[in-house]
PDB file of C-alpha atoms in Angstrom:
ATOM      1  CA  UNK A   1      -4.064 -13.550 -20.495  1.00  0.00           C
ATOM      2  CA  UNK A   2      -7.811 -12.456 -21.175  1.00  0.00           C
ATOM      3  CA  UNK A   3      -6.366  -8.397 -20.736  1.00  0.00           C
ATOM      4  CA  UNK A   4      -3.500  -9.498 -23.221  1.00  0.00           C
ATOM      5  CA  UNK A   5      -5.810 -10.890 -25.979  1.00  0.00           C
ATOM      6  CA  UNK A   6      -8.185  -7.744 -25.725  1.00  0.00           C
ATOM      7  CA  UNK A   7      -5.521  -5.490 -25.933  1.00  0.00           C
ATOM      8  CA  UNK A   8      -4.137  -7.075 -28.821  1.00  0.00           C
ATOM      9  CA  UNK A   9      -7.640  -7.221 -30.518  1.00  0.00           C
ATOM     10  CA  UNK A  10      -8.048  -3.680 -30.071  1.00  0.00           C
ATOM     11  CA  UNK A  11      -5.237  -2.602 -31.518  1.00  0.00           C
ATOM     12  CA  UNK A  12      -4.866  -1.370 -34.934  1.00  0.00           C
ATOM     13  CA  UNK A  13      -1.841  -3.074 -35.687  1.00  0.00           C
ATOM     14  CA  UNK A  14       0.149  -6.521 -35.731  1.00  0.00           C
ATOM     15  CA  UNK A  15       0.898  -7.633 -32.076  1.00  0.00           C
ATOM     16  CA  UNK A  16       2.600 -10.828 -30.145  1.00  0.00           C
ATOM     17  CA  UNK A  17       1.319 -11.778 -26.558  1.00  0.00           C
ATOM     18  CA  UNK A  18       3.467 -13.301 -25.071  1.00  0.00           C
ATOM     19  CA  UNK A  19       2.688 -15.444 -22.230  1.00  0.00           C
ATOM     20  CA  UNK A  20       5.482 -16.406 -19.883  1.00  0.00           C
ATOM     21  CA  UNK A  21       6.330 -18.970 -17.571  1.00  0.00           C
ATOM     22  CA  UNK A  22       5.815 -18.287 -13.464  1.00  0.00           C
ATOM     23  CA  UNK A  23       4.058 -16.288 -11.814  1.00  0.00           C
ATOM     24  CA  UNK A  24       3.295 -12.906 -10.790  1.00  0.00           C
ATOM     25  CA  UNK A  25       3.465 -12.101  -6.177  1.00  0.00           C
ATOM     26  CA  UNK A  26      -0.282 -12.737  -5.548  1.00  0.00           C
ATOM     27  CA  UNK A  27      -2.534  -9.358  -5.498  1.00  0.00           C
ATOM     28  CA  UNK A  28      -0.279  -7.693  -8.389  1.00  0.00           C
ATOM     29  CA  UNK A  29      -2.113  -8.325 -11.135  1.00  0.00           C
ATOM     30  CA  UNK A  30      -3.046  -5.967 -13.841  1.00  0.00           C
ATOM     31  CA  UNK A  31      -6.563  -5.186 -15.013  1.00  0.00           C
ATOM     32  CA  UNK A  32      -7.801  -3.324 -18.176  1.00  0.00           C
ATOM     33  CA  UNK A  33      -4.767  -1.102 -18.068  1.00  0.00           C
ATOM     34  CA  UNK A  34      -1.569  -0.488 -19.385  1.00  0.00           C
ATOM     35  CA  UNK A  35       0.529  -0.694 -16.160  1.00  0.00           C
ATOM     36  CA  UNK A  36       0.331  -1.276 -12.952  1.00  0.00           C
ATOM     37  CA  UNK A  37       2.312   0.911  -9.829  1.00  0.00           C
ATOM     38  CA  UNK A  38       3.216   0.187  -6.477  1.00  0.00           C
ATOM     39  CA  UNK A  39       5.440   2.794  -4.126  1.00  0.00           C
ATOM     40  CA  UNK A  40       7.873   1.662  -1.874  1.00  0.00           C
ATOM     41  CA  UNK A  41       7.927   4.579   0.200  1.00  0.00           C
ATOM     42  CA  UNK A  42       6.519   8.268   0.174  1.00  0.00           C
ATOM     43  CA  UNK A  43       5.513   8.752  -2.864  1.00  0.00           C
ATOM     44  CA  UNK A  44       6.802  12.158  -3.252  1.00  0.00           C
ATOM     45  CA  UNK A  45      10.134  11.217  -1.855  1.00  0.00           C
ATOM     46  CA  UNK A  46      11.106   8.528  -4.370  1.00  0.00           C
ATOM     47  CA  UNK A  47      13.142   8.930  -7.341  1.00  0.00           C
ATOM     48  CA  UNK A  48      14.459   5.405  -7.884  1.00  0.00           C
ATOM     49  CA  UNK A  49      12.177   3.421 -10.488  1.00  0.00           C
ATOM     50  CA  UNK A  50      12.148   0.194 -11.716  1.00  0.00           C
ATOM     51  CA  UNK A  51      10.152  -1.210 -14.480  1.00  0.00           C
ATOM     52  CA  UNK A  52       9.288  -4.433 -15.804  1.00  0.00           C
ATOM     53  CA  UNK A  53       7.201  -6.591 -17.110  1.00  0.00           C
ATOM     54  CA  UNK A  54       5.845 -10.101 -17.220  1.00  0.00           C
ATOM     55  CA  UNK A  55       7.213 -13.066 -14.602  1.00  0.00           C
ATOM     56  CA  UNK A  56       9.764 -10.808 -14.333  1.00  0.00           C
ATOM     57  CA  UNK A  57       7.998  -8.610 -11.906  1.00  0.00           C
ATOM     58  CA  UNK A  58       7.896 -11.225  -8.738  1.00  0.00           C
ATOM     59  CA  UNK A  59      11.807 -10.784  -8.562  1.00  0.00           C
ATOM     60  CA  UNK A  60      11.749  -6.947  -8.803  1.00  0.00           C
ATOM     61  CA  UNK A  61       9.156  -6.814  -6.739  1.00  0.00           C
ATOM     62  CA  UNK A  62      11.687  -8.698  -4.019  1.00  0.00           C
ATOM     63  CA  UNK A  63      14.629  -6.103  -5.212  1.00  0.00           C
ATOM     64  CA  UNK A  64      11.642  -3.530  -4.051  1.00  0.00           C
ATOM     65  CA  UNK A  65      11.310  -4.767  -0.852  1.00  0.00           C
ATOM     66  CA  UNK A  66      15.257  -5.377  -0.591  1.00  0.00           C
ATOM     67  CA  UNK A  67      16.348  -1.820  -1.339  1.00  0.00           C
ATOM     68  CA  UNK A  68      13.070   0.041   0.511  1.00  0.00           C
ATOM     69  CA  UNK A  69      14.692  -2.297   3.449  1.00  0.00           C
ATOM     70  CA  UNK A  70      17.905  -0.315   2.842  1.00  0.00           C
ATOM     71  CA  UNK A  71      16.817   3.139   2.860  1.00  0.00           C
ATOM     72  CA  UNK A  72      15.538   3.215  -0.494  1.00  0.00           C
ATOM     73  CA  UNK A  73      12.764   4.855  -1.864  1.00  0.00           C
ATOM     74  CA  UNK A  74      11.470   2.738  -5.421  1.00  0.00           C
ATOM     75  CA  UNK A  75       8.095   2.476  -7.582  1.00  0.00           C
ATOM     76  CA  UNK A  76       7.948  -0.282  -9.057  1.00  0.00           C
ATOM     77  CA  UNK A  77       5.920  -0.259 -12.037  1.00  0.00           C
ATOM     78  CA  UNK A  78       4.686  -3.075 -14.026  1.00  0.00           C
ATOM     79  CA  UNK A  79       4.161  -3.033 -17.883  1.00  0.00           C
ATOM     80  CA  UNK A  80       1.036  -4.766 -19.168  1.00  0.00           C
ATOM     81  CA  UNK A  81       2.588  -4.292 -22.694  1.00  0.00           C
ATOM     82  CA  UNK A  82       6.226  -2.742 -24.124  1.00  0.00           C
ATOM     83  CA  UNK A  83       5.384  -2.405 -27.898  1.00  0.00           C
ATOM     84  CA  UNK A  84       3.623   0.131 -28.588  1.00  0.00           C
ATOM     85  CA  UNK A  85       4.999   1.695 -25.015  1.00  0.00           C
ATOM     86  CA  UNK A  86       2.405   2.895 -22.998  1.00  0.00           C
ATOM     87  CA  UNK A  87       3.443   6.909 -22.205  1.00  0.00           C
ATOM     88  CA  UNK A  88       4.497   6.425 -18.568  1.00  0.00           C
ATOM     89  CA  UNK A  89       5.905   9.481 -18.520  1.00  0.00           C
ATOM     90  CA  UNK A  90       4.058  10.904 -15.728  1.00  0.00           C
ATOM     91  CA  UNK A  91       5.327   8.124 -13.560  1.00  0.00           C
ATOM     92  CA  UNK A  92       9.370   8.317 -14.172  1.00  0.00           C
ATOM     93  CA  UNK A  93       9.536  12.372 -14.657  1.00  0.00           C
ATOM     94  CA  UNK A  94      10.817  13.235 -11.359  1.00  0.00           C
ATOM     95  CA  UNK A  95      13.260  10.220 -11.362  1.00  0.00           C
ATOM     96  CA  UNK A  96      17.310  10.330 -11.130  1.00  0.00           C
ATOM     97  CA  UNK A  97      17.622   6.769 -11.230  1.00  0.00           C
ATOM     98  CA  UNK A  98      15.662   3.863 -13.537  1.00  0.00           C
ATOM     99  CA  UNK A  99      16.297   0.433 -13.831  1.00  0.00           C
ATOM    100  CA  UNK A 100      14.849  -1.644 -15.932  1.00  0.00           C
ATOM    101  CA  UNK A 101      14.574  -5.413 -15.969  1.00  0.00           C
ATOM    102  CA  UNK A 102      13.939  -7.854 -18.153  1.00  0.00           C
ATOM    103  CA  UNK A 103      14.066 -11.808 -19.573  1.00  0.00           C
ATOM    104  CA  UNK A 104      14.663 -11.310 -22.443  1.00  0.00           C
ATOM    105  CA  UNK A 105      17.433  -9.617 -24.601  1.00  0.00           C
ATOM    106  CA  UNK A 106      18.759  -6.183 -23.961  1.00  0.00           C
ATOM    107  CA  UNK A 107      19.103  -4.924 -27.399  1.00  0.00           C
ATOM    108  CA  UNK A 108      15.751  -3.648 -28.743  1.00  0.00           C
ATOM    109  CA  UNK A 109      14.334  -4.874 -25.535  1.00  0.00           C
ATOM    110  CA  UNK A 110      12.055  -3.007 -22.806  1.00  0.00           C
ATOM    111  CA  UNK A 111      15.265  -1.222 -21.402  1.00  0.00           C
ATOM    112  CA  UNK A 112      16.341   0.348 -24.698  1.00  0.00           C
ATOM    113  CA  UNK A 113      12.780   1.443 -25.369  1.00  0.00           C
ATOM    114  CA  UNK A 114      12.635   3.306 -21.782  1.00  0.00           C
ATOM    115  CA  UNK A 115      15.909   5.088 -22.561  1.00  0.00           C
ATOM    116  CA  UNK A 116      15.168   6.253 -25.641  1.00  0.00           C
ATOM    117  CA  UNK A 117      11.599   7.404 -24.390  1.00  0.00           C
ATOM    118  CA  UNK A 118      13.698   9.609 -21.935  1.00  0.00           C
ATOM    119  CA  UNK A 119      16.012  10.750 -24.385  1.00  0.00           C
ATOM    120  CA  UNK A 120      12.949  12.293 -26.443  1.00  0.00           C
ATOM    121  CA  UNK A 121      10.862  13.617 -23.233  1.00  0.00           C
ATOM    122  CA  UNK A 122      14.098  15.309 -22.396  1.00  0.00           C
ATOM    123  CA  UNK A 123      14.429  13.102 -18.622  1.00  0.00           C
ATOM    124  CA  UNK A 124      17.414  13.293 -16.682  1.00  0.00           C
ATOM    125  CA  UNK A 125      17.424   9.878 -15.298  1.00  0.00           C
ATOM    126  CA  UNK A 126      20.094   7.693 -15.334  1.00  0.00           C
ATOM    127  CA  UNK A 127      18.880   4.418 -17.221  1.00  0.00           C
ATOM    128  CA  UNK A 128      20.223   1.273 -16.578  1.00  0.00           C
ATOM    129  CA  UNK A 129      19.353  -1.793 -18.079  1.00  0.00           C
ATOM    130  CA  UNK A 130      19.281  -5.129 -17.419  1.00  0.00           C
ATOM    131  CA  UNK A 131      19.401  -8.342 -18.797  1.00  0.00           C
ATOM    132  CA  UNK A 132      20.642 -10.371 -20.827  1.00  0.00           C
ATOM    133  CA  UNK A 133      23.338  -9.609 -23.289  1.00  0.00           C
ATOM    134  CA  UNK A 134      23.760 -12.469 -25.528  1.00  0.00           C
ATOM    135  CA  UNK A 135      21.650 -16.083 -25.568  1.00  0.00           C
ATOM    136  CA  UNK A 136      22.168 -17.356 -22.600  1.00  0.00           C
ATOM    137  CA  UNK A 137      22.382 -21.365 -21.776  1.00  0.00           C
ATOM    138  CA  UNK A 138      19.567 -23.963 -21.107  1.00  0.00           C
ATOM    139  CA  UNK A 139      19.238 -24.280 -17.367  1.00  0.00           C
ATOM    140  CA  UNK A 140      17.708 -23.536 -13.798  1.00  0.00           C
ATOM    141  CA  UNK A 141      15.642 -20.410 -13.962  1.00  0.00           C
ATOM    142  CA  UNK A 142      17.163 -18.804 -10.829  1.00  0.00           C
ATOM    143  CA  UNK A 143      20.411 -19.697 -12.039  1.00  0.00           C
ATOM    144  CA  UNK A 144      19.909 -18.025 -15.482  1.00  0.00           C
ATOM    145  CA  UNK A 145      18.533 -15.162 -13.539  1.00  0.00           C
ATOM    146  CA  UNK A 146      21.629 -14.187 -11.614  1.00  0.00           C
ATOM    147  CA  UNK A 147      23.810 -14.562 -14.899  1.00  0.00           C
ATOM    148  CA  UNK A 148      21.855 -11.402 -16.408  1.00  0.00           C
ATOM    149  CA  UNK A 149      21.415  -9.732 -13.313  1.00  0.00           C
ATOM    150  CA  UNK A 150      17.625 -10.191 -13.497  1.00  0.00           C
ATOM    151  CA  UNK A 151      17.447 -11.730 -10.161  1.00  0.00           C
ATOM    152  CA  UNK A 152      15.908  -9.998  -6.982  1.00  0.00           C
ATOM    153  CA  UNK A 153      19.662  -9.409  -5.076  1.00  0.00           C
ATOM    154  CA  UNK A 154      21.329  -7.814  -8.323  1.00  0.00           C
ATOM    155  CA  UNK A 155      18.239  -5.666  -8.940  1.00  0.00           C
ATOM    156  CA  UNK A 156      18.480  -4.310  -5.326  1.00  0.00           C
ATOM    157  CA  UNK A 157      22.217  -3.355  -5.586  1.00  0.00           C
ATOM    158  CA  UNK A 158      21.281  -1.573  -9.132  1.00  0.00           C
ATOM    159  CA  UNK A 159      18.199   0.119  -7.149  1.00  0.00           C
ATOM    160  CA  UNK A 160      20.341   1.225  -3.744  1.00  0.00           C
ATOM    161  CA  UNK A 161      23.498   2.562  -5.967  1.00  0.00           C
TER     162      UNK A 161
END
């Protein structure tokens, strides 16, 4: 939370930190950057990526673990902050596949942001989004997860396809 608020004092612009519920797999967090990366795999063998961000990233880091388990090469990477974007470019340019995976809504969410990021660097990865596509009901977390395909096992599938 401390990063969050510096980052959003330092910037010249409105911003919203958003601070969400759970928590993220112990050792993961993110310093006084923008994003944090872990390989599943050789790193110069993998061109699956997922990205995420907030209490999100404890089930993609499972779907990590799942698909590397299946043969599957993945970085994970782990956004600090998705407006402005940071330029992760470096990071997804040798990539045929990205998912992307988020809590919240998929329109004008983290997922359309990525794609259109690729679109204008010109990337020939395949972007898939996910989450949710309209409100979704009041209920169990893990529940609500699986509905929008947020949820570790769904991720995996999207990862290992």
């Amino acid at each position: 939370l401390k990063v969050c608020l510096k980052r959003a004092l330092d910037l010249d612009s409105p911003s919203v930190v958003r601070y969400p519920r759970g928590n993220v797999p112990e050792g993961k967090s993110v310093s006084d950057i923008d994003y944090a990366v872990t390989d599943f795999g050789q790193s110069e063998f993998i061109c699956t990526v997922l990205i995420t961000t907030g209490s999100e990233t404890a089930e993609a880091y499972r779907a990590c673990e799942i698909a590397h388990a299946n043969g599957t090469n993945v970085r994970l990477i782990r956004l600090i902050r998705v407006k402005p974007l940071p330029d992760i470019t470096h990071l997804i340019k040798n990539a045929r596949v990205i998912v992307t995976a988020e809590e919240g809504m998929k329109k004008g969410g983290l997922g359309e942001s990525i794609a259109a990021m690729c679109a204008q660097k010109q990337l020939r990865a395949r972007v898939t989004v996910c989450g949710a596509d309209d409100f979704l009901p009041h209920g169990d977390t893990d529940v609500l997860r699986s509905i929008a395909g947020i949820d570790s096992t769904s991720l995996a599938q999207k990862l290992c396809e």
